[in-house]
Amino acid sequence: MIEGIISAILAGLLLGLYALPEKYTKGFEYENTWGLFFLITMFIVPLISSYILLDGLKIFALIESQTLIKMGVASLLWGIGIIMWGKAINHIGLSLGFSIFIGTLILIGSLIPWFIDSTGGFGMNFPSFKVLSTILCGLVVVLFGVVFNGRAGILREKDDEPSGDAKGSMASGIMIAVIGGVLATAFSYANTIGKESFIHAALACNLPAWKASIGVMNVIYVSGGCAALFYFFSTLTAQKRWGHFRSENIRINTLLILVMSAFNYIASVTFSYAASALGPEAGGTVGYAIFNAMSVLTATVAGLIVGEWRKASSKAKKFLYIGLLGMIIGIVIISIGNGLR
């Protein structure tokens, strides 16, 4: 139990910090930094990890093509959502971009399993009234937190730009984070229809059941990476920013982006292990709460440390803190609801 809790805390810490190195790249535009990040994270890291953690690619040959196709299509939408997440972080900062995106993801993603079965078909699958009402209460509290975070962002922008010249910037960034969060819930769909098949395949390959999540994640990453690759190739070409890769800072920038990729991927793998170590019940409740709450808390604190809120008024910070507290309480309530099943 202790091992699982520590792993969930570590996973949340890593995910909350993964985008921080982006702030220290020099001579790169948004498209350069995130384009290279997606290339490494979505293709290079999953392929290497498959050979190391899954003993090669044989597990994927045991999955029905229909399942892989459904996962792939959903993952393309997830990939677009993750692109928008990176854009939101670049646009409105680590703390807001992270909390609003994750909050939206939790709001919508928690509902998807109620309407999707393990084959990917649509159908009502509501839990008992006690579970349903508890989870819905948690979602309302999370929504409360997201709204307060959004308000904090608007107030922060007014403090940064008293003249109102950049009024649309924060609103646009918040909208990007929300839409990205909605699209990224396709991860939940892909995971729902792929998890059972990958568990059977993992056991057939004499792998521990928790490694099935790595197989699922790799399909999602590679498929979503196709959307990212197309987007960044197009924008780098259209805006003529390929030349930035010849920057004198290319080595340190690449190192920073490698750290981003490592933190992002290791966070996912570590949470998969944490959920397994905590057991089928606690993994989806205690582990879920610790992982998400820790990631949002870490990203917010990191944003404060690097000065994103340096010019913000006490009122803006108050909205941020209330929103953050609301999200964490909501996540805990949702986890309690899941534990009542």
mmCIF file of C-alpha atoms in Angstrom:
data_model
loop_
_atom_site.group_PDB
_atom_site.id
_atom_site.type_symbol
_atom_site.label_atom_id
_atom_site.label_comp_id
_atom_site.label_asym_id
_atom_site.label_seq_id
_atom_site.Cartn_x
_atom_site.Cartn_y
_atom_site.Cartn_z
ATOM 1 C CA MET A 1 0.000 0.000 0.000
ATOM 2 C CA ILE A 2 2.742 2.458 0.991
ATOM 3 C CA GLU A 3 4.682 1.624 -2.181
ATOM 4 C CA GLY A 4 1.615 2.362 -4.301
ATOM 5 C CA ILE A 5 0.937 5.680 -2.564
ATOM 6 C CA ILE A 6 4.557 6.802 -2.956
ATOM 7 C CA SER A 7 4.452 5.816 -6.652
ATOM 8 C CA ALA A 8 1.217 7.788 -7.186
ATOM 9 C CA ILE A 9 2.757 10.850 -5.503
ATOM 10 C CA LEU A 10 5.882 10.555 -7.662
ATOM 11 C CA ALA A 11 3.783 10.151 -10.823
ATOM 12 C CA GLY A 12 1.764 13.280 -10.013
ATOM 13 C CA LEU A 13 4.920 15.221 -9.209
ATOM 14 C CA LEU A 14 6.531 14.277 -12.535
ATOM 15 C CA LEU A 15 3.424 15.090 -14.574
ATOM 16 C CA GLY A 16 3.041 18.434 -12.833
ATOM 17 C CA LEU A 17 6.637 19.351 -13.658
ATOM 18 C CA TYR A 18 6.900 17.961 -17.194
ATOM 19 C CA ALA A 19 6.180 21.252 -19.009
ATOM 20 C CA LEU A 20 8.392 23.394 -16.776
ATOM 21 C CA PRO A 21 11.632 22.990 -18.840
ATOM 22 C CA GLU A 22 9.828 24.576 -21.815
ATOM 23 C CA LYS A 23 10.135 27.936 -20.083
ATOM 24 C CA TYR A 24 13.925 27.762 -20.291
ATOM 25 C CA THR A 25 14.390 26.957 -23.983
ATOM 26 C CA LYS A 26 16.037 29.762 -25.969
ATOM 27 C CA GLY A 27 15.925 30.559 -29.675
ATOM 28 C CA PHE A 28 12.949 28.222 -30.192
ATOM 29 C CA GLU A 29 9.387 29.177 -31.022
ATOM 30 C CA TYR A 30 6.397 27.249 -29.678
ATOM 31 C CA GLU A 31 6.348 25.017 -32.772
ATOM 32 C CA ASN A 32 10.029 24.080 -32.405
ATOM 33 C CA THR A 33 9.844 23.172 -28.730
ATOM 34 C CA TRP A 34 6.591 21.257 -28.777
ATOM 35 C CA GLY A 35 7.170 19.730 -32.210
ATOM 36 C CA LEU A 36 10.399 18.119 -31.012
ATOM 37 C CA PHE A 37 8.713 17.160 -27.731
ATOM 38 C CA PHE A 38 5.915 15.309 -29.515
ATOM 39 C CA LEU A 39 8.339 13.553 -31.864
ATOM 40 C CA ILE A 40 10.354 12.210 -28.929
ATOM 41 C CA THR A 41 7.427 11.513 -26.595
ATOM 42 C CA MET A 42 4.977 9.987 -29.052
ATOM 43 C CA PHE A 43 7.310 7.897 -31.190
ATOM 44 C CA ILE A 44 10.854 7.431 -29.926
ATOM 45 C CA VAL A 45 10.092 6.856 -26.228
ATOM 46 C CA PRO A 46 7.138 4.440 -26.761
ATOM 47 C CA LEU A 47 9.101 2.261 -29.190
ATOM 48 C CA ILE A 48 12.107 2.057 -26.882
ATOM 49 C CA SER A 49 9.925 1.399 -23.829
ATOM 50 C CA SER A 50 8.079 -1.386 -25.653
ATOM 51 C CA TYR A 51 11.288 -3.312 -26.184
ATOM 52 C CA ILE A 52 12.439 -2.722 -22.612
ATOM 53 C CA LEU A 53 9.188 -3.082 -20.639
ATOM 54 C CA LEU A 54 7.052 -5.285 -22.909
ATOM 55 C CA ASP A 55 9.779 -7.578 -24.206
ATOM 56 C CA GLY A 56 9.421 -6.367 -27.784
ATOM 57 C CA LEU A 57 6.321 -5.707 -29.869
ATOM 58 C CA LYS A 58 4.745 -9.176 -29.762
ATOM 59 C CA ILE A 59 1.977 -8.067 -27.395
ATOM 60 C CA PHE A 60 0.516 -5.823 -30.112
ATOM 61 C CA ALA A 61 0.180 -8.754 -32.525
ATOM 62 C CA LEU A 62 -2.260 -10.384 -30.084
ATOM 63 C CA ILE A 63 -4.722 -7.480 -30.216
ATOM 64 C CA GLU A 64 -7.590 -7.617 -32.731
ATOM 65 C CA SER A 65 -7.228 -5.130 -35.577
ATOM 66 C CA GLN A 66 -10.732 -3.763 -34.963
ATOM 67 C CA THR A 67 -9.763 -2.832 -31.404
ATOM 68 C CA LEU A 68 -6.558 -1.158 -32.579
ATOM 69 C CA ILE A 69 -8.441 0.826 -35.244
ATOM 70 C CA LYS A 70 -10.992 2.135 -32.736
ATOM 71 C CA MET A 71 -8.208 3.051 -30.335
ATOM 72 C CA GLY A 72 -6.263 4.728 -33.133
ATOM 73 C CA VAL A 73 -9.144 6.927 -34.295
ATOM 74 C CA ALA A 74 -9.924 8.046 -30.737
ATOM 75 C CA SER A 75 -6.247 8.681 -30.102
ATOM 76 C CA LEU A 76 -6.057 11.086 -33.042
ATOM 77 C CA LEU A 77 -8.582 13.280 -31.226
ATOM 78 C CA TRP A 78 -6.568 12.902 -28.032
ATOM 79 C CA GLY A 79 -3.462 13.979 -29.945
ATOM 80 C CA ILE A 80 -5.194 17.165 -31.093
ATOM 81 C CA GLY A 81 -6.253 17.812 -27.502
ATOM 82 C CA ILE A 82 -2.687 17.411 -26.237
ATOM 83 C CA ILE A 83 -1.423 19.806 -28.923
ATOM 84 C CA MET A 84 -3.919 22.354 -27.635
ATOM 85 C CA TRP A 85 -2.763 21.690 -24.064
ATOM 86 C CA GLY A 86 0.793 22.590 -25.012
ATOM 87 C CA LYS A 87 -0.494 25.689 -26.772
ATOM 88 C CA ALA A 88 -2.530 26.657 -23.700
ATOM 89 C CA ILE A 89 0.494 26.281 -21.401
ATOM 90 C CA ASN A 90 2.518 28.435 -23.784
ATOM 91 C CA HIS A 91 -0.343 30.942 -23.942
ATOM 92 C CA ILE A 92 -1.531 31.351 -20.330
ATOM 93 C CA GLY A 93 1.191 29.719 -18.255
ATOM 94 C CA LEU A 94 1.881 26.432 -16.526
ATOM 95 C CA SER A 95 -0.443 26.804 -13.540
ATOM 96 C CA LEU A 96 -3.577 27.899 -15.420
ATOM 97 C CA GLY A 97 -2.967 25.847 -18.559
ATOM 98 C CA PHE A 98 -2.471 22.754 -16.466
ATOM 99 C CA SER A 99 -5.306 23.150 -13.961
ATOM 100 C CA ILE A 100 -7.990 24.156 -16.480
ATOM 101 C CA PHE A 101 -7.015 21.398 -18.917
ATOM 102 C CA ILE A 102 -6.856 18.684 -16.241
ATOM 103 C CA GLY A 103 -10.076 19.937 -14.658
ATOM 104 C CA THR A 104 -11.936 19.728 -17.975
ATOM 105 C CA LEU A 105 -10.408 16.314 -18.630
ATOM 106 C CA ILE A 106 -11.646 15.009 -15.274
ATOM 107 C CA LEU A 107 -15.103 16.541 -15.762
ATOM 108 C CA ILE A 108 -15.755 14.905 -19.133
ATOM 109 C CA GLY A 109 -13.519 11.850 -18.779
ATOM 110 C CA SER A 110 -15.270 10.684 -15.608
ATOM 111 C CA LEU A 111 -18.553 10.451 -17.523
ATOM 112 C CA ILE A 112 -17.322 8.493 -20.559
ATOM 113 C CA PRO A 113 -17.254 4.998 -18.932
ATOM 114 C CA TRP A 114 -20.968 5.422 -18.162
ATOM 115 C CA PHE A 115 -21.778 5.515 -21.870
ATOM 116 C CA ILE A 116 -19.108 3.208 -23.371
ATOM 117 C CA ASP A 117 -18.721 -0.561 -22.970
ATOM 118 C CA SER A 118 -15.474 -2.560 -23.251
ATOM 119 C CA THR A 119 -15.991 -3.053 -27.016
ATOM 120 C CA GLY A 120 -16.338 0.657 -27.690
ATOM 121 C CA GLY A 121 -20.092 0.500 -28.210
ATOM 122 C CA PHE A 122 -22.426 3.143 -26.841
ATOM 123 C CA GLY A 123 -24.853 2.241 -24.072
ATOM 124 C CA MET A 124 -26.046 3.293 -20.644
ATOM 125 C CA ASN A 125 -23.849 1.910 -17.889
ATOM 126 C CA PHE A 126 -24.783 3.997 -14.868
ATOM 127 C CA PRO A 127 -23.565 2.985 -11.407
ATOM 128 C CA SER A 128 -25.842 2.820 -8.364
ATOM 129 C CA PHE A 129 -27.556 6.007 -7.209
ATOM 130 C CA LYS A 130 -25.176 6.328 -4.250
ATOM 131 C CA VAL A 131 -22.112 6.127 -6.492
ATOM 132 C CA LEU A 132 -23.660 8.300 -9.202
ATOM 133 C CA SER A 133 -24.697 11.088 -6.834
ATOM 134 C CA THR A 134 -21.310 11.125 -5.070
ATOM 135 C CA ILE A 135 -19.357 11.323 -8.337
ATOM 136 C CA LEU A 136 -21.661 14.023 -9.717
ATOM 137 C CA CYS A 137 -21.158 16.062 -6.525
ATOM 138 C CA GLY A 138 -17.406 15.727 -7.017
ATOM 139 C CA LEU A 139 -17.698 16.839 -10.641
ATOM 140 C CA VAL A 140 -19.672 19.923 -9.605
ATOM 141 C CA VAL A 141 -16.921 20.846 -7.137
ATOM 142 C CA VAL A 142 -14.262 20.313 -9.842
ATOM 143 C CA LEU A 143 -16.283 22.540 -12.195
ATOM 144 C CA PHE A 144 -16.407 25.144 -9.427
ATOM 145 C CA GLY A 145 -12.606 24.972 -9.227
ATOM 146 C CA VAL A 146 -12.157 25.291 -13.000
ATOM 147 C CA VAL A 147 -14.429 28.358 -13.125
ATOM 148 C CA PHE A 148 -12.510 30.023 -10.286
ATOM 149 C CA ASN A 149 -9.196 29.267 -12.008
ATOM 150 C CA GLY A 150 -10.527 30.816 -15.192
ATOM 151 C CA ARG A 151 -11.596 33.911 -13.278
ATOM 152 C CA ALA A 152 -8.145 34.061 -11.668
ATOM 153 C CA GLY A 153 -6.606 34.083 -15.138
ATOM 154 C CA ILE A 154 -8.797 36.954 -16.328
ATOM 155 C CA LEU A 155 -7.906 38.977 -13.225
ATOM 156 C CA ARG A 156 -4.207 38.199 -13.648
ATOM 157 C CA GLU A 157 -4.287 39.460 -17.212
ATOM 158 C CA LYS A 158 -5.885 42.730 -16.087
ATOM 159 C CA ASP A 159 -3.085 43.119 -13.542
ATOM 160 C CA ASP A 160 -0.420 42.400 -16.172
ATOM 161 C CA GLU A 161 -2.010 44.616 -18.842
ATOM 162 C CA PRO A 162 -3.919 47.435 -17.108
ATOM 163 C CA SER A 163 -4.651 49.056 -20.457
ATOM 164 C CA GLY A 164 -6.542 45.970 -21.613
ATOM 165 C CA ASP A 165 -4.487 45.656 -24.797
ATOM 166 C CA ALA A 166 -4.144 41.896 -24.353
ATOM 167 C CA LYS A 167 -7.716 41.322 -23.181
ATOM 168 C CA GLY A 168 -8.434 38.551 -25.671
ATOM 169 C CA SER A 169 -5.231 36.666 -24.983
ATOM 170 C CA MET A 170 -6.204 35.088 -21.652
ATOM 171 C CA ALA A 171 -9.745 34.290 -22.789
ATOM 172 C CA SER A 172 -8.362 32.614 -25.911
ATOM 173 C CA GLY A 173 -5.864 30.620 -23.858
ATOM 174 C CA ILE A 174 -8.560 29.438 -21.445
ATOM 175 C CA MET A 175 -10.775 28.414 -24.365
ATOM 176 C CA ILE A 176 -7.886 26.485 -25.931
ATOM 177 C CA ALA A 177 -7.314 24.656 -22.630
ATOM 178 C CA VAL A 178 -11.013 23.771 -22.282
ATOM 179 C CA ILE A 179 -11.432 22.532 -25.871
ATOM 180 C CA GLY A 180 -8.161 20.631 -25.584
ATOM 181 C CA GLY A 181 -9.380 19.006 -22.373
ATOM 182 C CA VAL A 182 -12.630 17.925 -24.049
ATOM 183 C CA LEU A 183 -10.798 16.371 -27.023
ATOM 184 C CA ALA A 184 -8.246 14.705 -24.740
ATOM 185 C CA THR A 185 -11.023 12.704 -23.062
ATOM 186 C CA ALA A 186 -10.776 10.442 -26.112
ATOM 187 C CA PHE A 187 -7.919 8.875 -24.116
ATOM 188 C CA SER A 188 -10.565 7.501 -21.741
ATOM 189 C CA TYR A 189 -12.477 5.982 -24.674
ATOM 190 C CA ALA A 190 -9.351 4.390 -26.139
ATOM 191 C CA ASN A 191 -8.339 3.075 -22.725
ATOM 192 C CA THR A 192 -11.809 1.645 -22.054
ATOM 193 C CA ILE A 193 -11.921 -0.413 -25.254
ATOM 194 C CA GLY A 194 -8.266 -1.488 -25.179
ATOM 195 C CA LYS A 195 -7.547 -2.283 -21.541
ATOM 196 C CA GLU A 196 -9.205 -5.709 -21.330
ATOM 197 C CA SER A 197 -7.627 -6.954 -24.572
ATOM 198 C CA PHE A 198 -4.177 -5.817 -23.491
ATOM 199 C CA ILE A 199 -4.518 -7.459 -20.068
ATOM 200 C CA HIS A 200 -5.221 -10.818 -21.743
ATOM 201 C CA ALA A 201 -2.351 -10.227 -24.168
ATOM 202 C CA ALA A 202 0.048 -9.299 -21.348
ATOM 203 C CA LEU A 203 -0.776 -12.467 -19.428
ATOM 204 C CA ALA A 204 -0.327 -14.511 -22.615
ATOM 205 C CA CYS A 205 3.150 -12.974 -22.957
ATOM 206 C CA ASN A 206 3.951 -13.813 -19.304
ATOM 207 C CA LEU A 207 3.973 -10.125 -18.390
ATOM 208 C CA PRO A 208 2.460 -8.688 -15.181
ATOM 209 C CA ALA A 209 -1.065 -7.350 -15.694
ATOM 210 C CA TRP A 210 -0.085 -3.754 -14.872
ATOM 211 C CA LYS A 211 2.112 -3.628 -17.988
ATOM 212 C CA ALA A 212 -1.042 -3.899 -20.105
ATOM 213 C CA SER A 213 -1.499 -0.177 -19.411
ATOM 214 C CA ILE A 214 1.850 0.503 -21.078
ATOM 215 C CA GLY A 215 0.659 -1.323 -24.199
ATOM 216 C CA VAL A 216 -2.553 0.696 -24.249
ATOM 217 C CA MET A 217 -0.639 3.908 -23.661
ATOM 218 C CA ASN A 218 1.806 3.196 -26.482
ATOM 219 C CA VAL A 219 -1.006 2.698 -29.021
ATOM 220 C CA ILE A 220 -2.572 5.967 -27.877
ATOM 221 C CA TYR A 221 0.738 7.840 -27.945
ATOM 222 C CA VAL A 222 1.799 6.685 -31.410
ATOM 223 C CA SER A 223 -1.660 7.262 -32.931
ATOM 224 C CA GLY A 224 -2.029 10.664 -31.286
ATOM 225 C CA GLY A 225 1.508 11.466 -32.366
ATOM 226 C CA CYS A 226 0.439 11.185 -36.015
ATOM 227 C CA ALA A 227 -1.896 14.164 -35.526
ATOM 228 C CA ALA A 228 0.866 16.082 -33.758
ATOM 229 C CA LEU A 229 3.425 15.254 -36.442
ATOM 230 C CA PHE A 230 1.123 16.506 -39.212
ATOM 231 C CA TYR A 231 0.300 19.710 -37.322
ATOM 232 C CA PHE A 232 3.842 20.673 -36.405
ATOM 233 C CA PHE A 233 5.309 19.745 -39.798
ATOM 234 C CA SER A 234 2.692 21.965 -41.437
ATOM 235 C CA THR A 235 3.135 24.931 -39.086
ATOM 236 C CA LEU A 236 6.933 24.761 -39.080
ATOM 237 C CA THR A 237 6.839 24.846 -42.880
ATOM 238 C CA ALA A 238 4.143 27.527 -43.206
ATOM 239 C CA GLN A 239 5.828 29.841 -40.705
ATOM 240 C CA LYS A 240 9.338 29.026 -41.942
ATOM 241 C CA ARG A 241 10.643 28.076 -38.521
ATOM 242 C CA TRP A 242 12.718 25.029 -39.426
ATOM 243 C CA GLY A 243 15.748 27.309 -39.294
ATOM 244 C CA HIS A 244 15.351 27.701 -35.527
ATOM 245 C CA PHE A 245 16.614 24.131 -35.155
ATOM 246 C CA ARG A 246 20.012 25.520 -36.170
ATOM 247 C CA SER A 247 19.992 27.739 -33.081
ATOM 248 C CA GLU A 248 23.195 27.899 -31.056
ATOM 249 C CA ASN A 249 21.065 26.660 -28.150
ATOM 250 C CA ILE A 250 20.025 23.450 -29.925
ATOM 251 C CA ARG A 251 21.912 21.171 -27.528
ATOM 252 C CA ILE A 252 20.570 22.622 -24.289
ATOM 253 C CA ASN A 253 17.097 22.946 -25.822
ATOM 254 C CA THR A 254 17.129 19.297 -26.880
ATOM 255 C CA LEU A 255 18.255 18.286 -23.394
ATOM 256 C CA LEU A 256 15.426 20.275 -21.815
ATOM 257 C CA ILE A 257 12.897 18.714 -24.192
ATOM 258 C CA LEU A 258 14.257 15.240 -23.411
ATOM 259 C CA VAL A 259 13.605 15.985 -19.731
ATOM 260 C CA MET A 260 10.034 17.006 -20.630
ATOM 261 C CA SER A 261 9.518 13.754 -22.531
ATOM 262 C CA ALA A 262 11.036 11.636 -19.774
ATOM 263 C CA PHE A 263 8.913 13.252 -17.059
ATOM 264 C CA ASN A 264 5.722 12.906 -19.115
ATOM 265 C CA TYR A 265 6.204 9.262 -20.030
ATOM 266 C CA ILE A 266 7.637 8.089 -16.707
ATOM 267 C CA ALA A 267 4.685 9.732 -14.947
ATOM 268 C CA SER A 268 2.256 7.579 -16.948
ATOM 269 C CA VAL A 269 4.221 4.369 -16.407
ATOM 270 C CA THR A 270 4.671 5.102 -12.694
ATOM 271 C CA PHE A 271 0.951 5.703 -12.247
ATOM 272 C CA SER A 272 0.182 2.423 -14.019
ATOM 273 C CA TYR A 273 2.433 0.682 -11.523
ATOM 274 C CA ALA A 274 0.925 2.627 -8.605
ATOM 275 C CA ALA A 275 -2.612 1.624 -9.597
ATOM 276 C CA SER A 276 -1.526 -2.020 -9.734
ATOM 277 C CA ALA A 277 0.331 -1.850 -6.403
ATOM 278 C CA LEU A 278 -2.701 -0.291 -4.701
ATOM 279 C CA GLY A 279 -5.024 -2.982 -6.025
ATOM 280 C CA PRO A 280 -8.088 -2.854 -8.303
ATOM 281 C CA GLU A 281 -10.217 -0.844 -5.837
ATOM 282 C CA ALA A 282 -7.712 1.569 -4.276
ATOM 283 C CA GLY A 283 -5.882 2.031 -7.582
ATOM 284 C CA GLY A 284 -8.888 3.701 -9.174
ATOM 285 C CA THR A 285 -9.795 5.677 -6.061
ATOM 286 C CA VAL A 286 -6.882 6.515 -3.777
ATOM 287 C CA GLY A 287 -4.341 6.347 -6.619
ATOM 288 C CA TYR A 288 -6.518 8.430 -8.953
ATOM 289 C CA ALA A 289 -6.999 11.140 -6.326
ATOM 290 C CA ILE A 290 -3.333 11.314 -5.334
ATOM 291 C CA PHE A 291 -2.083 11.351 -8.941
ATOM 292 C CA ASN A 292 -4.391 14.074 -10.258
ATOM 293 C CA ALA A 293 -4.357 16.239 -7.140
ATOM 294 C CA MET A 294 -0.562 16.069 -6.917
ATOM 295 C CA SER A 295 -0.095 16.932 -10.601
ATOM 296 C CA VAL A 296 -2.373 19.985 -10.454
ATOM 297 C CA LEU A 297 -0.860 21.145 -7.148
ATOM 298 C CA THR A 298 2.701 20.710 -8.455
ATOM 299 C CA ALA A 299 2.021 22.585 -11.700
ATOM 300 C CA THR A 300 0.376 25.454 -9.830
ATOM 301 C CA VAL A 301 3.214 25.766 -7.320
ATOM 302 C CA ALA A 302 5.762 25.575 -10.157
ATOM 303 C CA GLY A 303 3.955 28.401 -11.952
ATOM 304 C CA LEU A 304 4.074 30.508 -8.804
ATOM 305 C CA ILE A 305 7.781 29.808 -8.276
ATOM 306 C CA VAL A 306 8.794 30.819 -11.816
ATOM 307 C CA GLY A 307 6.921 34.113 -11.487
ATOM 308 C CA GLU A 308 3.755 33.576 -13.546
ATOM 309 C CA TRP A 309 1.761 35.340 -10.816
ATOM 310 C CA ARG A 310 4.391 37.895 -9.796
ATOM 311 C CA LYS A 311 2.323 40.885 -10.977
ATOM 312 C CA ALA A 312 -1.035 39.385 -10.032
ATOM 313 C CA SER A 313 -3.151 41.047 -7.364
ATOM 314 C CA SER A 314 -4.078 39.346 -4.113
ATOM 315 C CA LYS A 315 -7.621 38.999 -5.476
ATOM 316 C CA ALA A 316 -6.410 37.054 -8.519
ATOM 317 C CA LYS A 317 -4.282 34.786 -6.330
ATOM 318 C CA LYS A 318 -7.224 34.238 -3.988
ATOM 319 C CA PHE A 319 -9.336 33.005 -6.906
ATOM 320 C CA LEU A 320 -6.453 30.744 -7.959
ATOM 321 C CA TYR A 321 -6.102 29.202 -4.498
ATOM 322 C CA ILE A 322 -9.856 28.702 -4.089
ATOM 323 C CA GLY A 323 -10.044 27.124 -7.547
ATOM 324 C CA LEU A 324 -7.121 24.833 -6.799
ATOM 325 C CA LEU A 325 -8.634 23.780 -3.469
ATOM 326 C CA GLY A 326 -11.978 23.150 -5.163
ATOM 327 C CA MET A 327 -10.385 20.934 -7.796
ATOM 328 C CA ILE A 328 -8.480 18.880 -5.219
ATOM 329 C CA ILE A 329 -11.572 18.427 -3.016
ATOM 330 C CA GLY A 330 -13.613 17.482 -6.087
ATOM 331 C CA ILE A 331 -11.039 14.895 -7.152
ATOM 332 C CA VAL A 332 -11.134 13.351 -3.666
ATOM 333 C CA ILE A 333 -14.964 13.213 -3.722
ATOM 334 C CA ILE A 334 -14.913 11.534 -7.153
ATOM 335 C CA SER A 335 -12.429 8.989 -5.830
ATOM 336 C CA ILE A 336 -14.655 8.288 -2.823
ATOM 337 C CA GLY A 337 -17.559 7.770 -5.207
ATOM 338 C CA ASN A 338 -15.566 5.294 -7.268
ATOM 339 C CA GLY A 339 -14.650 3.472 -4.049
ATOM 340 C CA LEU A 340 -18.346 2.928 -3.243
ATOM 341 C CA ARG A 341 -18.837 0.634 -6.249
#
